[in-house]
Amino acid sequence: MSIHIEQGWKKVLKDQFDQDYFKHISERLRSDIQSGKVLYPPGASIFAAFDKTPWDRVKVIILGQDPYHGPGEAMGLCFSVNRGIKIPPSLRNIYKELSIDLDIQVPGHGDLSEWSEQGVFLLNSVLTVEHKSPGSHKDYGWQKFTDSVISRLSEQKEHLVFILWGRYAQSKKDLISAGKHLILESAHPSPFTGNKFFHNHHFSRANEYLRQHDKQEINWQLSLI
């Protein structure tokens, strides 16, 4: 089966692509499309997080759950939406924390690609979803794949920053070696968690850790337009 993904990732994950569970994911997606279901993100963007943040450039990992399920929203990067799409509530709170933490100006869009290109791996645990059906692909097998991604990052690299917002992301903590990496945890940025997300200072703490280990910091300031 031909998987179009950045070559560094393809090499690291080749054994996963060859397993029956991954072939099952592919078959279910193909069946859904043939039956007329609308899936997000578009096929070419399913592995966008991997393509925009090559294996050799990963420094920070932010974990999400599954893609946005509205037209034009999902772009293969967790929490990120295409330009021209209204900024979702959770992302608005992320921007608010950026302003609190680093006095950063809030952009007028929700495209986080500039973070990805600097080494911020924006990984959803589930990589596809059906139109207007949140969580619809949670049983397709994607978690087995993305769990292997997290495990290999932890095992094969050193001094990464894992940012875990909310209980679901924090459930992946056992896949990460705390002795080799920095793990940052807080409430989810969803409005439903009230003000518990704010003042976690994860962005400045991530940069401080990168500095301590002679890695270039992330410029968290996105283009304003």
mmCIF file of N, CA and C in Angstrom, residues 28-89:
data_model
loop_
_atom_site.group_PDB
_atom_site.id
_atom_site.type_symbol
_atom_site.label_atom_id
_atom_site.label_comp_id
_atom_site.label_asym_id
_atom_site.label_seq_id
_atom_site.Cartn_x
_atom_site.Cartn_y
_atom_site.Cartn_z
ATOM 1 N N ARG A 28 -11.585 0.952 5.410
ATOM 2 C CA ARG A 28 -12.776 1.611 5.942
ATOM 3 C C ARG A 28 -12.952 3.007 5.362
ATOM 4 N N LEU A 29 -11.855 3.730 5.208
ATOM 5 C CA LEU A 29 -11.940 5.063 4.610
ATOM 6 C C LEU A 29 -12.389 4.963 3.156
ATOM 7 N N ARG A 30 -11.828 4.021 2.437
ATOM 8 C CA ARG A 30 -12.193 3.830 1.031
ATOM 9 C C ARG A 30 -13.679 3.467 0.906
ATOM 10 N N SER A 31 -14.163 2.604 1.791
ATOM 11 C CA SER A 31 -15.567 2.206 1.782
ATOM 12 C C SER A 31 -16.481 3.390 2.089
ATOM 13 N N ASP A 32 -16.078 4.210 3.067
ATOM 14 C CA ASP A 32 -16.875 5.394 3.422
ATOM 15 C C ASP A 32 -17.011 6.337 2.226
ATOM 16 N N ILE A 33 -15.901 6.561 1.553
ATOM 17 C CA ILE A 33 -15.918 7.482 0.408
ATOM 18 C C ILE A 33 -16.786 6.920 -0.713
ATOM 19 N N GLN A 34 -16.664 5.628 -0.967
ATOM 20 C CA GLN A 34 -17.452 4.991 -2.026
ATOM 21 C C GLN A 34 -18.943 5.027 -1.731
ATOM 22 N N SER A 35 -19.281 5.045 -0.430
ATOM 23 C CA SER A 35 -20.698 5.091 -0.055
ATOM 24 C C SER A 35 -21.246 6.512 -0.022
ATOM 25 N N GLY A 36 -20.407 7.485 -0.344
ATOM 26 C CA GLY A 36 -20.855 8.870 -0.436
ATOM 27 C C GLY A 36 -20.675 9.702 0.809
ATOM 28 N N LYS A 37 -20.032 9.163 1.829
ATOM 29 C CA LYS A 37 -19.799 9.938 3.044
ATOM 30 C C LYS A 37 -18.739 11.009 2.807
ATOM 31 N N VAL A 38 -18.905 12.131 3.468
ATOM 32 C CA VAL A 38 -17.933 13.221 3.378
ATOM 33 C C VAL A 38 -17.005 13.126 4.579
ATOM 34 N N LEU A 39 -15.705 13.045 4.311
ATOM 35 C CA LEU A 39 -14.713 12.889 5.370
ATOM 36 C C LEU A 39 -13.781 14.085 5.417
ATOM 37 N N TYR A 40 -13.272 14.371 6.595
ATOM 38 C CA TYR A 40 -12.304 15.450 6.789
ATOM 39 C C TYR A 40 -11.084 14.914 7.529
ATOM 40 N N PRO A 41 -9.903 15.494 7.299
ATOM 41 C CA PRO A 41 -9.593 16.485 6.263
ATOM 42 C C PRO A 41 -9.540 15.834 4.886
ATOM 43 N N PRO A 42 -9.340 16.624 3.824
ATOM 44 C CA PRO A 42 -9.180 16.023 2.498
ATOM 45 C C PRO A 42 -8.026 15.023 2.508
ATOM 46 N N GLY A 43 -8.112 14.025 1.649
ATOM 47 C CA GLY A 43 -7.123 12.951 1.646
ATOM 48 C C GLY A 43 -5.687 13.417 1.637
ATOM 49 N N ALA A 44 -5.397 14.454 0.883
ATOM 50 C CA ALA A 44 -4.022 14.944 0.771
ATOM 51 C C ALA A 44 -3.526 15.587 2.060
ATOM 52 N N SER A 45 -4.441 15.892 2.972
ATOM 53 C CA SER A 45 -4.058 16.568 4.224
ATOM 54 C C SER A 45 -4.087 15.648 5.437
ATOM 55 N N ILE A 46 -4.422 14.374 5.255
ATOM 56 C CA ILE A 46 -4.513 13.472 6.407
ATOM 57 C C ILE A 46 -3.190 13.422 7.176
ATOM 58 N N PHE A 47 -2.079 13.434 6.434
ATOM 59 C CA PHE A 47 -0.766 13.362 7.070
ATOM 60 C C PHE A 47 -0.042 14.713 7.042
ATOM 61 N N ALA A 48 -0.813 15.800 7.017
ATOM 62 C CA ALA A 48 -0.215 17.139 6.930
ATOM 63 C C ALA A 48 0.713 17.432 8.097
ATOM 64 N N ALA A 49 0.360 16.977 9.305
ATOM 65 C CA ALA A 49 1.220 17.236 10.471
ATOM 66 C C ALA A 49 2.604 16.640 10.264
ATOM 67 N N PHE A 50 2.662 15.459 9.647
ATOM 68 C CA PHE A 50 3.926 14.774 9.394
ATOM 69 C C PHE A 50 4.702 15.471 8.268
ATOM 70 N N ASP A 51 3.972 15.908 7.254
ATOM 71 C CA ASP A 51 4.628 16.542 6.106
ATOM 72 C C ASP A 51 5.182 17.918 6.451
ATOM 73 N N LYS A 52 4.458 18.659 7.290
ATOM 74 C CA LYS A 52 4.898 20.010 7.642
ATOM 75 C C LYS A 52 5.970 20.004 8.732
ATOM 76 N N THR A 53 6.012 18.929 9.518
ATOM 77 C CA THR A 53 7.032 18.805 10.566
ATOM 78 C C THR A 53 7.775 17.488 10.349
ATOM 79 N N PRO A 54 8.795 17.485 9.499
ATOM 80 C CA PRO A 54 9.546 16.258 9.232
ATOM 81 C C PRO A 54 10.111 15.649 10.514
ATOM 82 N N TRP A 55 10.301 14.355 10.477
ATOM 83 C CA TRP A 55 10.831 13.601 11.619
ATOM 84 C C TRP A 55 12.066 14.255 12.225
ATOM 85 N N ASP A 56 12.975 14.701 11.400
ATOM 86 C CA ASP A 56 14.243 15.252 11.879
ATOM 87 C C ASP A 56 14.098 16.629 12.522
ATOM 88 N N ARG A 57 12.919 17.269 12.393
ATOM 89 C CA ARG A 57 12.761 18.630 12.883
ATOM 90 C C ARG A 57 11.856 18.743 14.105
ATOM 91 N N VAL A 58 11.293 17.638 14.558
ATOM 92 C CA VAL A 58 10.346 17.701 15.681
ATOM 93 C C VAL A 58 11.043 18.164 16.961
ATOM 94 N N LYS A 59 10.460 19.175 17.603
ATOM 95 C CA LYS A 59 10.965 19.673 18.886
ATOM 96 C C LYS A 59 9.881 19.711 19.961
ATOM 97 N N VAL A 60 8.679 20.067 19.546
ATOM 98 C CA VAL A 60 7.546 20.199 20.462
ATOM 99 C C VAL A 60 6.377 19.413 19.876
ATOM 100 N N ILE A 61 5.662 18.692 20.719
ATOM 101 C CA ILE A 61 4.483 17.943 20.286
ATOM 102 C C ILE A 61 3.273 18.446 21.052
ATOM 103 N N ILE A 62 2.247 18.868 20.330
ATOM 104 C CA ILE A 62 0.966 19.217 20.931
ATOM 105 C C ILE A 62 -0.037 18.159 20.484
ATOM 106 N N LEU A 63 -0.713 17.537 21.442
ATOM 107 C CA LEU A 63 -1.631 16.448 21.133
ATOM 108 C C LEU A 63 -3.082 16.922 21.147
ATOM 109 N N GLY A 64 -3.786 16.601 20.078
ATOM 110 C CA GLY A 64 -5.221 16.835 20.002
ATOM 111 C C GLY A 64 -5.951 15.509 19.945
ATOM 112 N N GLN A 65 -7.275 15.571 19.709
ATOM 113 C CA GLN A 65 -8.078 14.347 19.728
ATOM 114 C C GLN A 65 -8.481 13.915 18.327
ATOM 115 N N ASP A 66 -9.439 14.615 17.700
ATOM 116 C CA ASP A 66 -9.758 14.282 16.315
ATOM 117 C C ASP A 66 -10.021 15.561 15.537
ATOM 118 N N PRO A 67 -10.075 15.479 14.199
ATOM 119 C CA PRO A 67 -10.175 16.695 13.387
ATOM 120 C C PRO A 67 -11.501 17.425 13.569
ATOM 121 N N TYR A 68 -11.507 18.690 13.201
ATOM 122 C CA TYR A 68 -12.759 19.434 13.122
ATOM 123 C C TYR A 68 -13.652 18.771 12.077
ATOM 124 N N HIS A 69 -14.972 18.860 12.286
ATOM 125 C CA HIS A 69 -15.890 18.085 11.463
ATOM 126 C C HIS A 69 -16.812 18.948 10.601
ATOM 127 N N GLY A 70 -16.441 20.228 10.411
ATOM 128 C CA GLY A 70 -17.230 21.108 9.549
ATOM 129 C C GLY A 70 -16.529 21.377 8.229
ATOM 130 N N PRO A 71 -17.263 21.802 7.224
ATOM 131 C CA PRO A 71 -16.679 22.049 5.896
ATOM 132 C C PRO A 71 -15.519 23.036 5.939
ATOM 133 N N GLY A 72 -14.408 22.662 5.337
ATOM 134 C CA GLY A 72 -13.269 23.560 5.191
ATOM 135 C C GLY A 72 -12.447 23.799 6.423
ATOM 136 N N GLU A 73 -12.807 23.186 7.541
ATOM 137 C CA GLU A 73 -12.112 23.467 8.801
ATOM 138 C C GLU A 73 -10.821 22.661 8.947
ATOM 139 N N ALA A 74 -10.937 21.337 8.920
ATOM 140 C CA ALA A 74 -9.795 20.469 9.214
ATOM 141 C C ALA A 74 -8.717 20.578 8.144
ATOM 142 N N MET A 75 -7.465 20.674 8.602
ATOM 143 C CA MET A 75 -6.339 20.781 7.680
ATOM 144 C C MET A 75 -5.204 19.835 8.049
ATOM 145 N N GLY A 76 -5.487 18.880 8.931
ATOM 146 C CA GLY A 76 -4.492 17.882 9.291
ATOM 147 C C GLY A 76 -3.565 18.275 10.421
ATOM 148 N N LEU A 77 -3.792 19.434 11.037
ATOM 149 C CA LEU A 77 -2.996 19.910 12.169
ATOM 150 C C LEU A 77 -3.944 20.130 13.344
ATOM 151 N N CYS A 78 -3.635 19.568 14.503
ATOM 152 C CA CYS A 78 -4.556 19.718 15.620
ATOM 153 C C CYS A 78 -4.708 21.191 16.018
ATOM 154 N N PHE A 79 -5.932 21.541 16.355
ATOM 155 C CA PHE A 79 -6.347 22.884 16.782
ATOM 156 C C PHE A 79 -6.328 23.920 15.658
ATOM 157 N N SER A 80 -5.768 23.598 14.505
ATOM 158 C CA SER A 80 -5.588 24.558 13.421
ATOM 159 C C SER A 80 -6.731 24.476 12.415
ATOM 160 N N VAL A 81 -7.119 25.628 11.863
ATOM 161 C CA VAL A 81 -8.115 25.667 10.789
ATOM 162 C C VAL A 81 -7.573 26.486 9.621
ATOM 163 N N ASN A 82 -8.128 26.215 8.456
ATOM 164 C CA ASN A 82 -7.725 26.946 7.265
ATOM 165 C C ASN A 82 -8.064 28.426 7.393
ATOM 166 N N ARG A 83 -7.283 29.244 6.729
ATOM 167 C CA ARG A 83 -7.576 30.674 6.689
ATOM 168 C C ARG A 83 -8.940 30.897 6.046
ATOM 169 N N GLY A 84 -9.645 31.882 6.552
ATOM 170 C CA GLY A 84 -10.987 32.151 6.075
ATOM 171 C C GLY A 84 -12.061 31.463 6.888
ATOM 172 N N ILE A 85 -11.650 30.530 7.762
ATOM 173 C CA ILE A 85 -12.577 29.830 8.651
ATOM 174 C C ILE A 85 -12.584 30.522 10.009
ATOM 175 N N LYS A 86 -13.747 30.654 10.609
ATOM 176 C CA LYS A 86 -13.856 31.280 11.922
ATOM 177 C C LYS A 86 -12.978 30.540 12.936
ATOM 178 N N ILE A 87 -12.259 31.287 13.750
ATOM 179 C CA ILE A 87 -11.372 30.689 14.753
ATOM 180 C C ILE A 87 -12.215 29.959 15.800
ATOM 181 N N PRO A 88 -11.971 28.646 16.007
ATOM 182 C CA PRO A 88 -12.757 27.881 16.979
ATOM 183 C C PRO A 88 -12.498 28.352 18.414
ATOM 184 N N PRO A 89 -13.448 28.101 19.311
ATOM 185 C CA PRO A 89 -13.323 28.566 20.702
ATOM 186 C C PRO A 89 -12.054 28.079 21.409
#
